[in-house]
Amino acid sequence: HWTMALAIGAAWLIGQLMEEFPRAERAGPQGAHALLGLAVVALLLPRLLARLLGRAPAATGPEWERRLAAAAHGLINQRMLAVPLTGLAIAMTGRAPMPVFDLFAVPNLMPDRALHGALEEIHEVLSNLMVGAVALHVAATLWHALIRRDGVLRQMLPGGAR
């Protein structure tokens, strides 16, 4: 949970700052941004598997609250998958392969300027929507901690009761 939060936050911040770098100096931030996106997908897969197998933490509270929590988690999970996938599509539609440090390069299998630009816009909108969904998640957690006092925050903290 917390590793995912750090990876998402760092990827979003680097993405916001990347345009401030001259194009010739973007390789490092782009590589870090790409690796963080891959980390998000790698961390998401076990979470999705746990949900599919019914091993997700049980929601508490009234029916409306459980439905809202399920919808919010679904929205965040969708964004955690869609944002890195659109990032990959951006790399694959670029003018040239995108190097990720000296580890590998994402091939430009379908270079297309118009598609590339559209995907960049979609990626940015989805990223900002994910940050908004995470902000709502944090607000809901604070509500549970400060108003309901039901132990939800304690479950989310490292070493918390499951």
PDB file of C-alpha atoms in Angstrom:
ATOM      1  CA  HIS A   1       0.000   0.000   0.000  1.00  0.00           C
ATOM      2  CA  TRP A   2       2.600   2.546   1.059  1.00  0.00           C
ATOM      3  CA  THR A   3       5.148   1.515  -1.568  1.00  0.00           C
ATOM      4  CA  MET A   4       2.420   1.957  -4.169  1.00  0.00           C
ATOM      5  CA  ALA A   5       1.564   5.387  -2.757  1.00  0.00           C
ATOM      6  CA  LEU A   6       5.209   6.467  -2.917  1.00  0.00           C
ATOM      7  CA  ALA A   7       5.636   5.161  -6.477  1.00  0.00           C
ATOM      8  CA  ILE A   8       2.477   6.930  -7.652  1.00  0.00           C
ATOM      9  CA  GLY A   9       3.410  10.175  -5.922  1.00  0.00           C
ATOM     10  CA  ALA A  10       6.953  10.147  -7.262  1.00  0.00           C
ATOM     11  CA  ALA A  11       5.848   9.265 -10.806  1.00  0.00           C
ATOM     12  CA  TRP A  12       3.235  12.035 -10.763  1.00  0.00           C
ATOM     13  CA  LEU A  13       5.710  14.601  -9.427  1.00  0.00           C
ATOM     14  CA  ILE A  14       8.368  13.681 -11.996  1.00  0.00           C
ATOM     15  CA  GLY A  15       5.706  13.812 -14.710  1.00  0.00           C
ATOM     16  CA  GLN A  16       4.725  17.312 -13.615  1.00  0.00           C
ATOM     17  CA  LEU A  17       8.333  18.499 -13.541  1.00  0.00           C
ATOM     18  CA  MET A  18       9.512  16.758 -16.716  1.00  0.00           C
ATOM     19  CA  GLU A  19       8.360  19.516 -19.041  1.00  0.00           C
ATOM     20  CA  GLU A  20      10.556  21.968 -17.134  1.00  0.00           C
ATOM     21  CA  PHE A  21      13.645  20.135 -18.363  1.00  0.00           C
ATOM     22  CA  PRO A  22      15.072  20.956 -21.792  1.00  0.00           C
ATOM     23  CA  ARG A  23      14.204  18.121 -24.189  1.00  0.00           C
ATOM     24  CA  ALA A  24      17.874  17.048 -24.353  1.00  0.00           C
ATOM     25  CA  GLU A  25      17.931  16.561 -20.551  1.00  0.00           C
ATOM     26  CA  ARG A  26      14.709  14.575 -20.131  1.00  0.00           C
ATOM     27  CA  ALA A  27      16.162  11.071 -20.494  1.00  0.00           C
ATOM     28  CA  GLY A  28      16.899  10.681 -16.766  1.00  0.00           C
ATOM     29  CA  PRO A  29      13.540  11.921 -15.484  1.00  0.00           C
ATOM     30  CA  GLN A  30      11.753  10.008 -18.277  1.00  0.00           C
ATOM     31  CA  GLY A  31      13.547   6.804 -17.325  1.00  0.00           C
ATOM     32  CA  ALA A  32      12.704   7.240 -13.640  1.00  0.00           C
ATOM     33  CA  HIS A  33       9.081   8.047 -14.541  1.00  0.00           C
ATOM     34  CA  ALA A  34       8.874   4.897 -16.719  1.00  0.00           C
ATOM     35  CA  LEU A  35      10.404   2.644 -14.047  1.00  0.00           C
ATOM     36  CA  LEU A  36       8.003   4.002 -11.440  1.00  0.00           C
ATOM     37  CA  GLY A  37       5.107   3.301 -13.825  1.00  0.00           C
ATOM     38  CA  LEU A  38       6.318  -0.279 -14.229  1.00  0.00           C
ATOM     39  CA  ALA A  39       6.618  -0.562 -10.443  1.00  0.00           C
ATOM     40  CA  VAL A  40       2.999   0.568 -10.065  1.00  0.00           C
ATOM     41  CA  VAL A  41       1.841  -2.165 -12.470  1.00  0.00           C
ATOM     42  CA  ALA A  42       4.028  -4.775 -10.721  1.00  0.00           C
ATOM     43  CA  LEU A  43       2.611  -3.781  -7.329  1.00  0.00           C
ATOM     44  CA  LEU A  44      -0.939  -3.633  -8.666  1.00  0.00           C
ATOM     45  CA  LEU A  45      -1.066  -7.176 -10.038  1.00  0.00           C
ATOM     46  CA  PRO A  46      -0.943  -8.931  -6.618  1.00  0.00           C
ATOM     47  CA  ARG A  47      -3.539  -6.457  -5.286  1.00  0.00           C
ATOM     48  CA  LEU A  48      -5.908  -7.277  -8.146  1.00  0.00           C
ATOM     49  CA  LEU A  49      -5.299 -10.984  -7.680  1.00  0.00           C
ATOM     50  CA  ALA A  50      -6.073 -10.688  -3.954  1.00  0.00           C
ATOM     51  CA  ARG A  51      -9.319  -8.872  -4.770  1.00  0.00           C
ATOM     52  CA  LEU A  52     -10.283 -11.523  -7.336  1.00  0.00           C
ATOM     53  CA  LEU A  53      -9.605 -14.259  -4.786  1.00  0.00           C
ATOM     54  CA  GLY A  54     -11.665 -12.453  -2.152  1.00  0.00           C
ATOM     55  CA  ARG A  55      -8.687 -11.593   0.039  1.00  0.00           C
ATOM     56  CA  ALA A  56      -9.237  -7.831   0.069  1.00  0.00           C
ATOM     57  CA  PRO A  57      -9.869  -6.203   3.460  1.00  0.00           C
ATOM     58  CA  ALA A  58     -13.539  -6.420   4.373  1.00  0.00           C
ATOM     59  CA  ALA A  59     -15.421  -3.135   4.205  1.00  0.00           C
ATOM     60  CA  THR A  60     -17.402  -2.111   7.248  1.00  0.00           C
ATOM     61  CA  GLY A  61     -20.293   0.244   7.814  1.00  0.00           C
ATOM     62  CA  PRO A  62     -23.661   0.688   6.161  1.00  0.00           C
ATOM     63  CA  GLU A  63     -24.398  -0.597   2.661  1.00  0.00           C
ATOM     64  CA  TRP A  64     -24.008   2.824   0.989  1.00  0.00           C
ATOM     65  CA  GLU A  65     -20.576   3.197   2.568  1.00  0.00           C
ATOM     66  CA  ARG A  66     -19.416  -0.259   1.468  1.00  0.00           C
ATOM     67  CA  ARG A  67     -20.609   0.456  -2.090  1.00  0.00           C
ATOM     68  CA  LEU A  68     -18.868   3.828  -2.115  1.00  0.00           C
ATOM     69  CA  ALA A  69     -15.640   2.249  -0.829  1.00  0.00           C
ATOM     70  CA  ALA A  70     -15.814  -0.466  -3.503  1.00  0.00           C
ATOM     71  CA  ALA A  71     -16.408   2.123  -6.233  1.00  0.00           C
ATOM     72  CA  ALA A  72     -13.548   4.299  -4.973  1.00  0.00           C
ATOM     73  CA  HIS A  73     -11.138   1.353  -4.820  1.00  0.00           C
ATOM     74  CA  GLY A  74     -12.234   0.262  -8.297  1.00  0.00           C
ATOM     75  CA  LEU A  75     -11.611   3.773  -9.629  1.00  0.00           C
ATOM     76  CA  ILE A  76      -8.141   3.928  -8.083  1.00  0.00           C
ATOM     77  CA  ASN A  77      -7.256   0.428  -9.338  1.00  0.00           C
ATOM     78  CA  GLN A  78      -8.434   1.285 -12.854  1.00  0.00           C
ATOM     79  CA  ARG A  79      -6.289   4.426 -12.857  1.00  0.00           C
ATOM     80  CA  MET A  80      -3.278   2.531 -11.499  1.00  0.00           C
ATOM     81  CA  LEU A  81      -3.513   0.291 -14.558  1.00  0.00           C
ATOM     82  CA  ALA A  82      -4.639   2.822 -17.177  1.00  0.00           C
ATOM     83  CA  VAL A  83      -2.014   5.461 -16.396  1.00  0.00           C
ATOM     84  CA  PRO A  84       1.031   3.184 -16.901  1.00  0.00           C
ATOM     85  CA  LEU A  85      -0.558   1.560 -19.968  1.00  0.00           C
ATOM     86  CA  THR A  86      -1.149   4.937 -21.598  1.00  0.00           C
ATOM     87  CA  GLY A  87       2.440   5.839 -20.676  1.00  0.00           C
ATOM     88  CA  LEU A  88       3.639   2.713 -22.470  1.00  0.00           C
ATOM     89  CA  ALA A  89       1.492   3.606 -25.475  1.00  0.00           C
ATOM     90  CA  ILE A  90       3.032   7.098 -25.498  1.00  0.00           C
ATOM     91  CA  ALA A  91       6.501   5.568 -25.632  1.00  0.00           C
ATOM     92  CA  MET A  92       5.470   3.176 -28.406  1.00  0.00           C
ATOM     93  CA  THR A  93       4.047   5.976 -30.576  1.00  0.00           C
ATOM     94  CA  GLY A  94       7.065   8.273 -30.246  1.00  0.00           C
ATOM     95  CA  ARG A  95       9.481   9.267 -32.997  1.00  0.00           C
ATOM     96  CA  ALA A  96      12.230   6.988 -31.677  1.00  0.00           C
ATOM     97  CA  PRO A  97      12.634   4.188 -29.126  1.00  0.00           C
ATOM     98  CA  MET A  98      12.546   5.518 -25.562  1.00  0.00           C
ATOM     99  CA  PRO A  99      15.613   4.507 -23.547  1.00  0.00           C
ATOM    100  CA  VAL A 100      15.032   3.684 -19.885  1.00  0.00           C
ATOM    101  CA  PHE A 101      18.456   4.461 -18.458  1.00  0.00           C
ATOM    102  CA  ASP A 102      20.811   1.813 -19.807  1.00  0.00           C
ATOM    103  CA  LEU A 103      18.447  -1.000 -18.854  1.00  0.00           C
ATOM    104  CA  PHE A 104      16.288  -1.260 -21.980  1.00  0.00           C
ATOM    105  CA  ALA A 105      14.478   0.817 -24.565  1.00  0.00           C
ATOM    106  CA  VAL A 106      10.770   0.869 -25.268  1.00  0.00           C
ATOM    107  CA  PRO A 107      10.454   0.342 -29.030  1.00  0.00           C
ATOM    108  CA  ASN A 108       8.455   2.794 -31.104  1.00  0.00           C
ATOM    109  CA  LEU A 109       6.339   0.121 -32.758  1.00  0.00           C
ATOM    110  CA  MET A 110       3.751   2.515 -34.173  1.00  0.00           C
ATOM    111  CA  PRO A 111       5.149   6.030 -34.511  1.00  0.00           C
ATOM    112  CA  ASP A 112       2.236   8.397 -35.000  1.00  0.00           C
ATOM    113  CA  ARG A 113       2.491  12.060 -34.022  1.00  0.00           C
ATOM    114  CA  ALA A 114      -1.244  12.683 -33.714  1.00  0.00           C
ATOM    115  CA  LEU A 115      -1.868   9.535 -31.674  1.00  0.00           C
ATOM    116  CA  HIS A 116       1.183  10.293 -29.545  1.00  0.00           C
ATOM    117  CA  GLY A 117      -0.161  13.773 -28.703  1.00  0.00           C
ATOM    118  CA  ALA A 118      -3.629  12.447 -27.914  1.00  0.00           C
ATOM    119  CA  LEU A 119      -2.180   9.748 -25.652  1.00  0.00           C
ATOM    120  CA  GLU A 120      -0.090  12.343 -23.796  1.00  0.00           C
ATOM    121  CA  GLU A 121      -3.262  14.325 -23.062  1.00  0.00           C
ATOM    122  CA  ILE A 122      -5.152  11.196 -21.957  1.00  0.00           C
ATOM    123  CA  HIS A 123      -2.210  10.125 -19.763  1.00  0.00           C
ATOM    124  CA  GLU A 124      -2.092  13.526 -18.073  1.00  0.00           C
ATOM    125  CA  VAL A 125      -5.850  13.654 -17.466  1.00  0.00           C
ATOM    126  CA  LEU A 126      -5.895  10.095 -16.080  1.00  0.00           C
ATOM    127  CA  SER A 127      -2.896  10.901 -13.857  1.00  0.00           C
ATOM    128  CA  ASN A 128      -4.609  13.949 -12.421  1.00  0.00           C
ATOM    129  CA  LEU A 129      -7.852  12.008 -11.941  1.00  0.00           C
ATOM    130  CA  MET A 130      -5.875   9.357 -10.058  1.00  0.00           C
ATOM    131  CA  VAL A 131      -4.346  11.994  -7.793  1.00  0.00           C
ATOM    132  CA  GLY A 132      -7.867  13.295  -7.155  1.00  0.00           C
ATOM    133  CA  ALA A 133      -9.125   9.795  -6.354  1.00  0.00           C
ATOM    134  CA  VAL A 134      -6.189   9.258  -3.999  1.00  0.00           C
ATOM    135  CA  ALA A 135      -6.981  12.584  -2.288  1.00  0.00           C
ATOM    136  CA  LEU A 136     -10.569  11.357  -1.743  1.00  0.00           C
ATOM    137  CA  HIS A 137      -9.134   8.076  -0.402  1.00  0.00           C
ATOM    138  CA  VAL A 138      -7.016  10.031   2.087  1.00  0.00           C
ATOM    139  CA  ALA A 139     -10.022  12.158   3.089  1.00  0.00           C
ATOM    140  CA  ALA A 140     -12.112   9.013   3.650  1.00  0.00           C
ATOM    141  CA  THR A 141      -9.324   7.504   5.734  1.00  0.00           C
ATOM    142  CA  LEU A 142      -9.158  10.634   7.886  1.00  0.00           C
ATOM    143  CA  TRP A 143     -12.946  10.517   8.259  1.00  0.00           C
ATOM    144  CA  HIS A 144     -12.680   6.931   9.483  1.00  0.00           C
ATOM    145  CA  ALA A 145      -9.862   7.874  11.869  1.00  0.00           C
ATOM    146  CA  LEU A 146     -11.213  11.143  13.266  1.00  0.00           C
ATOM    147  CA  ILE A 147     -15.003  10.816  13.030  1.00  0.00           C
ATOM    148  CA  ARG A 148     -15.870   7.109  13.017  1.00  0.00           C
ATOM    149  CA  ARG A 149     -12.806   5.983  15.011  1.00  0.00           C
ATOM    150  CA  ASP A 150     -13.270   2.476  13.618  1.00  0.00           C
ATOM    151  CA  GLY A 151      -9.662   1.335  13.168  1.00  0.00           C
ATOM    152  CA  VAL A 152      -9.534   1.596   9.358  1.00  0.00           C
ATOM    153  CA  LEU A 153      -6.446   3.811   9.507  1.00  0.00           C
ATOM    154  CA  ARG A 154      -4.761   1.368  11.891  1.00  0.00           C
ATOM    155  CA  GLN A 155      -5.310  -1.403   9.315  1.00  0.00           C
ATOM    156  CA  MET A 156      -3.622   0.702   6.630  1.00  0.00           C
ATOM    157  CA  LEU A 157      -0.509   1.518   8.651  1.00  0.00           C
ATOM    158  CA  PRO A 158       2.550  -0.747   8.367  1.00  0.00           C
ATOM    159  CA  GLY A 159       2.122  -3.635  10.804  1.00  0.00           C
ATOM    160  CA  GLY A 160      -1.546  -2.776  11.292  1.00  0.00           C
ATOM    161  CA  ALA A 161      -4.149  -5.366  12.189  1.00  0.00           C
ATOM    162  CA  ARG A 162      -5.553  -7.177   9.144  1.00  0.00           C
TER     163      ARG A 162
END
